[in-house]
């Protein structure tokens, strides 16, 4: 598992291993801002690092290869459903963060979701299911709505709840966490 240290943005930078240095598009917002990602970039970049904090929102986020998301302090990030899905998404969410309309083709990895955060394949409608979903640390009353076609792996604790569609592979549930089929 990846250690979560330092600022949330620094952690996302550390996991953006497949995005070549200097070739990833990055956007950060905080302090009650609301930004349409498409107005910042003329088209979807191949790799993107997106950070939202302090009651802010970035919507219509897109990427064609890899998307690294950091959401904190009531921040909200939603993806654009009409664009191609990236192959890989990495997420860190803390303190009531919300990441929704997740669209990814190969693998979704939630490095950490804590503090009543919500990670969902849907906000208004289900997008698509990746091959694999990995939740490395889900805790502190966080909620997950995920689907996968090949495997769902999750480590949940502290009253976290996983709603799932697809095959469960490796699941660890402790300290009041639960898993439920998503219908």
PDB file of C-alpha atoms in Angstrom:
ATOM      1  CA  UNK A   1       0.000   0.000   0.000  1.00  0.00           C
ATOM      2  CA  UNK A   2       1.064   3.571  -0.601  1.00  0.00           C
ATOM      3  CA  UNK A   3       1.863   5.571   2.533  1.00  0.00           C
ATOM      4  CA  UNK A   4      -0.230   8.698   2.984  1.00  0.00           C
ATOM      5  CA  UNK A   5       2.092  11.454   4.219  1.00  0.00           C
ATOM      6  CA  UNK A   6       2.422  15.211   3.756  1.00  0.00           C
ATOM      7  CA  UNK A   7      -0.143  17.276   1.929  1.00  0.00           C
ATOM      8  CA  UNK A   8      -2.849  15.610  -0.101  1.00  0.00           C
ATOM      9  CA  UNK A   9      -1.584  17.178  -3.352  1.00  0.00           C
ATOM     10  CA  UNK A  10       1.964  15.941  -2.707  1.00  0.00           C
ATOM     11  CA  UNK A  11       0.613  12.439  -2.205  1.00  0.00           C
ATOM     12  CA  UNK A  12      -1.229  12.513  -5.510  1.00  0.00           C
ATOM     13  CA  UNK A  13       1.953  13.733  -7.209  1.00  0.00           C
ATOM     14  CA  UNK A  14       3.753  10.730  -5.734  1.00  0.00           C
ATOM     15  CA  UNK A  15       1.271   8.213  -7.175  1.00  0.00           C
ATOM     16  CA  UNK A  16       1.206   9.781 -10.624  1.00  0.00           C
ATOM     17  CA  UNK A  17       3.992   7.442 -11.662  1.00  0.00           C
ATOM     18  CA  UNK A  18       2.868   6.722 -15.219  1.00  0.00           C
ATOM     19  CA  UNK A  19       2.254  10.357 -16.121  1.00  0.00           C
ATOM     20  CA  UNK A  20       5.556  11.688 -17.513  1.00  0.00           C
ATOM     21  CA  UNK A  21       6.925  14.629 -15.516  1.00  0.00           C
ATOM     22  CA  UNK A  22       5.927  17.875 -17.171  1.00  0.00           C
ATOM     23  CA  UNK A  23       3.368  16.199 -19.408  1.00  0.00           C
ATOM     24  CA  UNK A  24       0.503  15.936 -16.938  1.00  0.00           C
ATOM     25  CA  UNK A  25      -2.131  18.643 -16.817  1.00  0.00           C
ATOM     26  CA  UNK A  26      -2.822  19.874 -13.299  1.00  0.00           C
ATOM     27  CA  UNK A  27      -5.577  21.926 -11.728  1.00  0.00           C
ATOM     28  CA  UNK A  28      -6.188  22.861  -8.109  1.00  0.00           C
ATOM     29  CA  UNK A  29      -9.092  24.750  -6.590  1.00  0.00           C
ATOM     30  CA  UNK A  30     -10.041  25.749  -3.063  1.00  0.00           C
ATOM     31  CA  UNK A  31     -11.948  28.289  -0.993  1.00  0.00           C
ATOM     32  CA  UNK A  32     -15.495  27.856  -2.344  1.00  0.00           C
ATOM     33  CA  UNK A  33     -14.622  27.920  -6.066  1.00  0.00           C
ATOM     34  CA  UNK A  34     -16.597  26.025  -8.715  1.00  0.00           C
ATOM     35  CA  UNK A  35     -14.687  25.252 -11.916  1.00  0.00           C
ATOM     36  CA  UNK A  36     -15.667  23.576 -15.178  1.00  0.00           C
ATOM     37  CA  UNK A  37     -12.589  21.524 -16.132  1.00  0.00           C
ATOM     38  CA  UNK A  38     -13.363  21.940 -19.837  1.00  0.00           C
ATOM     39  CA  UNK A  39     -12.899  25.703 -19.644  1.00  0.00           C
ATOM     40  CA  UNK A  40      -9.347  25.155 -18.375  1.00  0.00           C
ATOM     41  CA  UNK A  41      -8.212  22.731 -21.102  1.00  0.00           C
ATOM     42  CA  UNK A  42      -9.232  22.687 -24.758  1.00  0.00           C
ATOM     43  CA  UNK A  43      -9.473  18.884 -24.809  1.00  0.00           C
ATOM     44  CA  UNK A  44      -8.947  15.976 -22.430  1.00  0.00           C
ATOM     45  CA  UNK A  45      -5.273  15.534 -21.527  1.00  0.00           C
ATOM     46  CA  UNK A  46      -3.752  12.053 -21.494  1.00  0.00           C
ATOM     47  CA  UNK A  47      -2.719  12.459 -17.847  1.00  0.00           C
ATOM     48  CA  UNK A  48      -4.274  14.791 -15.290  1.00  0.00           C
ATOM     49  CA  UNK A  49      -3.773  15.618 -11.619  1.00  0.00           C
ATOM     50  CA  UNK A  50      -6.833  17.244 -10.051  1.00  0.00           C
ATOM     51  CA  UNK A  51      -6.992  18.619  -6.498  1.00  0.00           C
ATOM     52  CA  UNK A  52     -10.040  20.169  -4.833  1.00  0.00           C
ATOM     53  CA  UNK A  53     -10.276  21.463  -1.265  1.00  0.00           C
ATOM     54  CA  UNK A  54     -12.257  23.698   1.078  1.00  0.00           C
ATOM     55  CA  UNK A  55     -15.876  23.503  -0.183  1.00  0.00           C
ATOM     56  CA  UNK A  56     -14.856  23.737  -3.841  1.00  0.00           C
ATOM     57  CA  UNK A  57     -15.919  21.752  -6.897  1.00  0.00           C
ATOM     58  CA  UNK A  58     -14.388  20.753 -10.216  1.00  0.00           C
ATOM     59  CA  UNK A  59     -16.800  19.180 -12.674  1.00  0.00           C
ATOM     60  CA  UNK A  60     -16.609  17.651 -16.164  1.00  0.00           C
ATOM     61  CA  UNK A  61     -13.125  16.292 -15.391  1.00  0.00           C
ATOM     62  CA  UNK A  62     -11.646  14.086 -18.102  1.00  0.00           C
ATOM     63  CA  UNK A  63      -8.450  12.304 -19.103  1.00  0.00           C
ATOM     64  CA  UNK A  64      -7.650   9.681 -21.719  1.00  0.00           C
ATOM     65  CA  UNK A  65      -4.961   7.610 -19.920  1.00  0.00           C
ATOM     66  CA  UNK A  66      -4.583   8.426 -16.214  1.00  0.00           C
ATOM     67  CA  UNK A  67      -6.386  10.621 -13.717  1.00  0.00           C
ATOM     68  CA  UNK A  68      -5.096  11.328 -10.193  1.00  0.00           C
ATOM     69  CA  UNK A  69      -7.652  12.868  -7.855  1.00  0.00           C
ATOM     70  CA  UNK A  70      -7.213  14.455  -4.432  1.00  0.00           C
ATOM     71  CA  UNK A  71     -10.339  15.738  -2.696  1.00  0.00           C
ATOM     72  CA  UNK A  72     -10.429  17.219   0.791  1.00  0.00           C
ATOM     73  CA  UNK A  73     -12.540  19.397   3.084  1.00  0.00           C
ATOM     74  CA  UNK A  74     -16.003  19.085   1.459  1.00  0.00           C
ATOM     75  CA  UNK A  75     -14.427  19.170  -2.013  1.00  0.00           C
ATOM     76  CA  UNK A  76     -16.333  17.585  -4.906  1.00  0.00           C
ATOM     77  CA  UNK A  77     -15.035  16.223  -8.205  1.00  0.00           C
ATOM     78  CA  UNK A  78     -17.232  14.765 -10.935  1.00  0.00           C
ATOM     79  CA  UNK A  79     -16.233  13.345 -14.283  1.00  0.00           C
ATOM     80  CA  UNK A  80     -17.584  14.177 -17.704  1.00  0.00           C
ATOM     81  CA  UNK A  81     -19.593  11.175 -18.842  1.00  0.00           C
ATOM     82  CA  UNK A  82     -19.594  12.048 -22.529  1.00  0.00           C
ATOM     83  CA  UNK A  83     -15.807  11.684 -22.916  1.00  0.00           C
ATOM     84  CA  UNK A  84     -13.584   8.628 -23.171  1.00  0.00           C
ATOM     85  CA  UNK A  85     -12.707   7.050 -19.849  1.00  0.00           C
ATOM     86  CA  UNK A  86      -9.085   6.968 -18.683  1.00  0.00           C
ATOM     87  CA  UNK A  87      -7.464   3.569 -18.200  1.00  0.00           C
ATOM     88  CA  UNK A  88      -6.396   4.298 -14.632  1.00  0.00           C
ATOM     89  CA  UNK A  89      -7.743   6.462 -11.799  1.00  0.00           C
ATOM     90  CA  UNK A  90      -6.109   6.987  -8.385  1.00  0.00           C
ATOM     91  CA  UNK A  91      -8.107   8.695  -5.622  1.00  0.00           C
ATOM     92  CA  UNK A  92      -7.404  10.111  -2.180  1.00  0.00           C
ATOM     93  CA  UNK A  93     -10.438  11.593  -0.399  1.00  0.00           C
ATOM     94  CA  UNK A  94     -10.604  13.046   3.114  1.00  0.00           C
ATOM     95  CA  UNK A  95     -12.931  15.098   5.308  1.00  0.00           C
ATOM     96  CA  UNK A  96     -16.345  14.832   3.622  1.00  0.00           C
ATOM     97  CA  UNK A  97     -14.969  14.757   0.078  1.00  0.00           C
ATOM     98  CA  UNK A  98     -17.053  13.463  -2.825  1.00  0.00           C
ATOM     99  CA  UNK A  99     -15.809  11.924  -6.069  1.00  0.00           C
ATOM    100  CA  UNK A 100     -18.570  10.804  -8.419  1.00  0.00           C
ATOM    101  CA  UNK A 101     -19.461   9.844 -11.979  1.00  0.00           C
ATOM    102  CA  UNK A 102     -16.249   7.826 -12.020  1.00  0.00           C
ATOM    103  CA  UNK A 103     -15.552   6.496 -15.488  1.00  0.00           C
ATOM    104  CA  UNK A 104     -12.471   4.272 -15.861  1.00  0.00           C
ATOM    105  CA  UNK A 105     -11.787   1.369 -18.212  1.00  0.00           C
ATOM    106  CA  UNK A 106      -9.067  -0.719 -16.523  1.00  0.00           C
ATOM    107  CA  UNK A 107      -8.442   0.058 -12.862  1.00  0.00           C
ATOM    108  CA  UNK A 108      -9.788   2.286 -10.110  1.00  0.00           C
ATOM    109  CA  UNK A 109      -7.550   2.542  -7.043  1.00  0.00           C
ATOM    110  CA  UNK A 110      -8.773   4.345  -3.956  1.00  0.00           C
ATOM    111  CA  UNK A 111      -5.564   4.860  -2.002  1.00  0.00           C
ATOM    112  CA  UNK A 112      -7.485   6.284   0.941  1.00  0.00           C
ATOM    113  CA  UNK A 113     -11.001   7.524   1.650  1.00  0.00           C
ATOM    114  CA  UNK A 114     -11.601   8.743   5.179  1.00  0.00           C
ATOM    115  CA  UNK A 115     -13.656  11.173   7.209  1.00  0.00           C
ATOM    116  CA  UNK A 116     -17.142  10.541   5.810  1.00  0.00           C
ATOM    117  CA  UNK A 117     -16.036  10.718   2.167  1.00  0.00           C
ATOM    118  CA  UNK A 118     -18.169   9.369  -0.687  1.00  0.00           C
ATOM    119  CA  UNK A 119     -16.644   7.586  -3.703  1.00  0.00           C
ATOM    120  CA  UNK A 120     -19.177   6.628  -6.353  1.00  0.00           C
ATOM    121  CA  UNK A 121     -19.297   5.300  -9.882  1.00  0.00           C
ATOM    122  CA  UNK A 122     -22.447   7.400 -10.185  1.00  0.00           C
ATOM    123  CA  UNK A 123     -23.913  10.751  -9.173  1.00  0.00           C
ATOM    124  CA  UNK A 124     -26.829  10.933 -11.583  1.00  0.00           C
ATOM    125  CA  UNK A 125     -26.327   7.789 -13.626  1.00  0.00           C
ATOM    126  CA  UNK A 126     -23.922   4.871 -13.654  1.00  0.00           C
ATOM    127  CA  UNK A 127     -20.986   5.470 -15.943  1.00  0.00           C
ATOM    128  CA  UNK A 128     -19.075   2.267 -16.668  1.00  0.00           C
ATOM    129  CA  UNK A 129     -17.454  -0.523 -14.709  1.00  0.00           C
ATOM    130  CA  UNK A 130     -13.669  -0.984 -14.839  1.00  0.00           C
ATOM    131  CA  UNK A 131     -11.998  -4.376 -14.858  1.00  0.00           C
ATOM    132  CA  UNK A 132     -10.587  -3.976 -11.329  1.00  0.00           C
ATOM    133  CA  UNK A 133     -11.390  -1.861  -8.267  1.00  0.00           C
ATOM    134  CA  UNK A 134      -8.898  -1.626  -5.382  1.00  0.00           C
ATOM    135  CA  UNK A 135      -9.833   0.161  -2.164  1.00  0.00           C
ATOM    136  CA  UNK A 136      -6.619   0.175  -0.133  1.00  0.00           C
ATOM    137  CA  UNK A 137      -7.968   2.097   2.871  1.00  0.00           C
ATOM    138  CA  UNK A 138     -11.651   2.855   3.388  1.00  0.00           C
ATOM    139  CA  UNK A 139     -12.514   4.127   6.843  1.00  0.00           C
ATOM    140  CA  UNK A 140     -14.201   6.663   9.116  1.00  0.00           C
ATOM    141  CA  UNK A 141     -17.793   6.302   7.882  1.00  0.00           C
ATOM    142  CA  UNK A 142     -16.816   6.625   4.203  1.00  0.00           C
ATOM    143  CA  UNK A 143     -19.171   5.162   1.592  1.00  0.00           C
ATOM    144  CA  UNK A 144     -18.278   3.499  -1.717  1.00  0.00           C
ATOM    145  CA  UNK A 145     -20.504   2.633  -4.680  1.00  0.00           C
ATOM    146  CA  UNK A 146     -18.333   0.646  -7.087  1.00  0.00           C
ATOM    147  CA  UNK A 147     -18.614  -1.934  -9.809  1.00  0.00           C
ATOM    148  CA  UNK A 148     -16.065  -4.080 -11.626  1.00  0.00           C
ATOM    149  CA  UNK A 149     -16.103  -6.749 -14.308  1.00  0.00           C
ATOM    150  CA  UNK A 150     -13.164  -8.857 -13.008  1.00  0.00           C
ATOM    151  CA  UNK A 151     -12.400  -8.143  -9.334  1.00  0.00           C
ATOM    152  CA  UNK A 152     -13.197  -5.909  -6.375  1.00  0.00           C
ATOM    153  CA  UNK A 153     -10.552  -5.772  -3.638  1.00  0.00           C
ATOM    154  CA  UNK A 154     -11.195  -3.731  -0.502  1.00  0.00           C
ATOM    155  CA  UNK A 155      -9.827  -3.088   2.965  1.00  0.00           C
ATOM    156  CA  UNK A 156     -12.546  -1.437   5.065  1.00  0.00           C
ATOM    157  CA  UNK A 157     -12.692  -0.383   8.704  1.00  0.00           C
ATOM    158  CA  UNK A 158     -14.308   2.088  11.103  1.00  0.00           C
ATOM    159  CA  UNK A 159     -17.922   1.872   9.878  1.00  0.00           C
ATOM    160  CA  UNK A 160     -17.061   2.306   6.174  1.00  0.00           C
ATOM    161  CA  UNK A 161     -19.650   0.829   3.780  1.00  0.00           C
ATOM    162  CA  UNK A 162     -19.034  -0.724   0.377  1.00  0.00           C
ATOM    163  CA  UNK A 163     -21.932  -1.136  -2.059  1.00  0.00           C
ATOM    164  CA  UNK A 164     -20.745  -3.302  -4.941  1.00  0.00           C
ATOM    165  CA  UNK A 165     -21.666  -4.820  -8.299  1.00  0.00           C
ATOM    166  CA  UNK A 166     -19.351  -7.462  -9.685  1.00  0.00           C
ATOM    167  CA  UNK A 167     -17.083 -10.195  -8.339  1.00  0.00           C
ATOM    168  CA  UNK A 168     -15.569  -9.745  -4.877  1.00  0.00           C
ATOM    169  CA  UNK A 169     -11.978 -10.957  -4.758  1.00  0.00           C
ATOM    170  CA  UNK A 170     -10.129 -10.012  -1.580  1.00  0.00           C
ATOM    171  CA  UNK A 171     -12.130  -8.229   1.125  1.00  0.00           C
ATOM    172  CA  UNK A 172     -11.014  -7.282   4.655  1.00  0.00           C
ATOM    173  CA  UNK A 173     -13.748  -5.860   6.900  1.00  0.00           C
ATOM    174  CA  UNK A 174     -13.104  -4.772  10.518  1.00  0.00           C
ATOM    175  CA  UNK A 175     -14.366  -2.383  13.194  1.00  0.00           C
ATOM    176  CA  UNK A 176     -17.992  -2.153  12.090  1.00  0.00           C
ATOM    177  CA  UNK A 177     -17.377  -1.808   8.348  1.00  0.00           C
ATOM    178  CA  UNK A 178     -19.807  -3.561   5.991  1.00  0.00           C
ATOM    179  CA  UNK A 179     -20.302  -4.697   2.412  1.00  0.00           C
ATOM    180  CA  UNK A 180     -23.648  -4.807   0.644  1.00  0.00           C
ATOM    181  CA  UNK A 181     -24.712  -5.692  -2.846  1.00  0.00           C
ATOM    182  CA  UNK A 182     -25.587  -2.596  -4.855  1.00  0.00           C
ATOM    183  CA  UNK A 183     -28.970  -3.135  -6.507  1.00  0.00           C
TER     184      UNK A 183
END
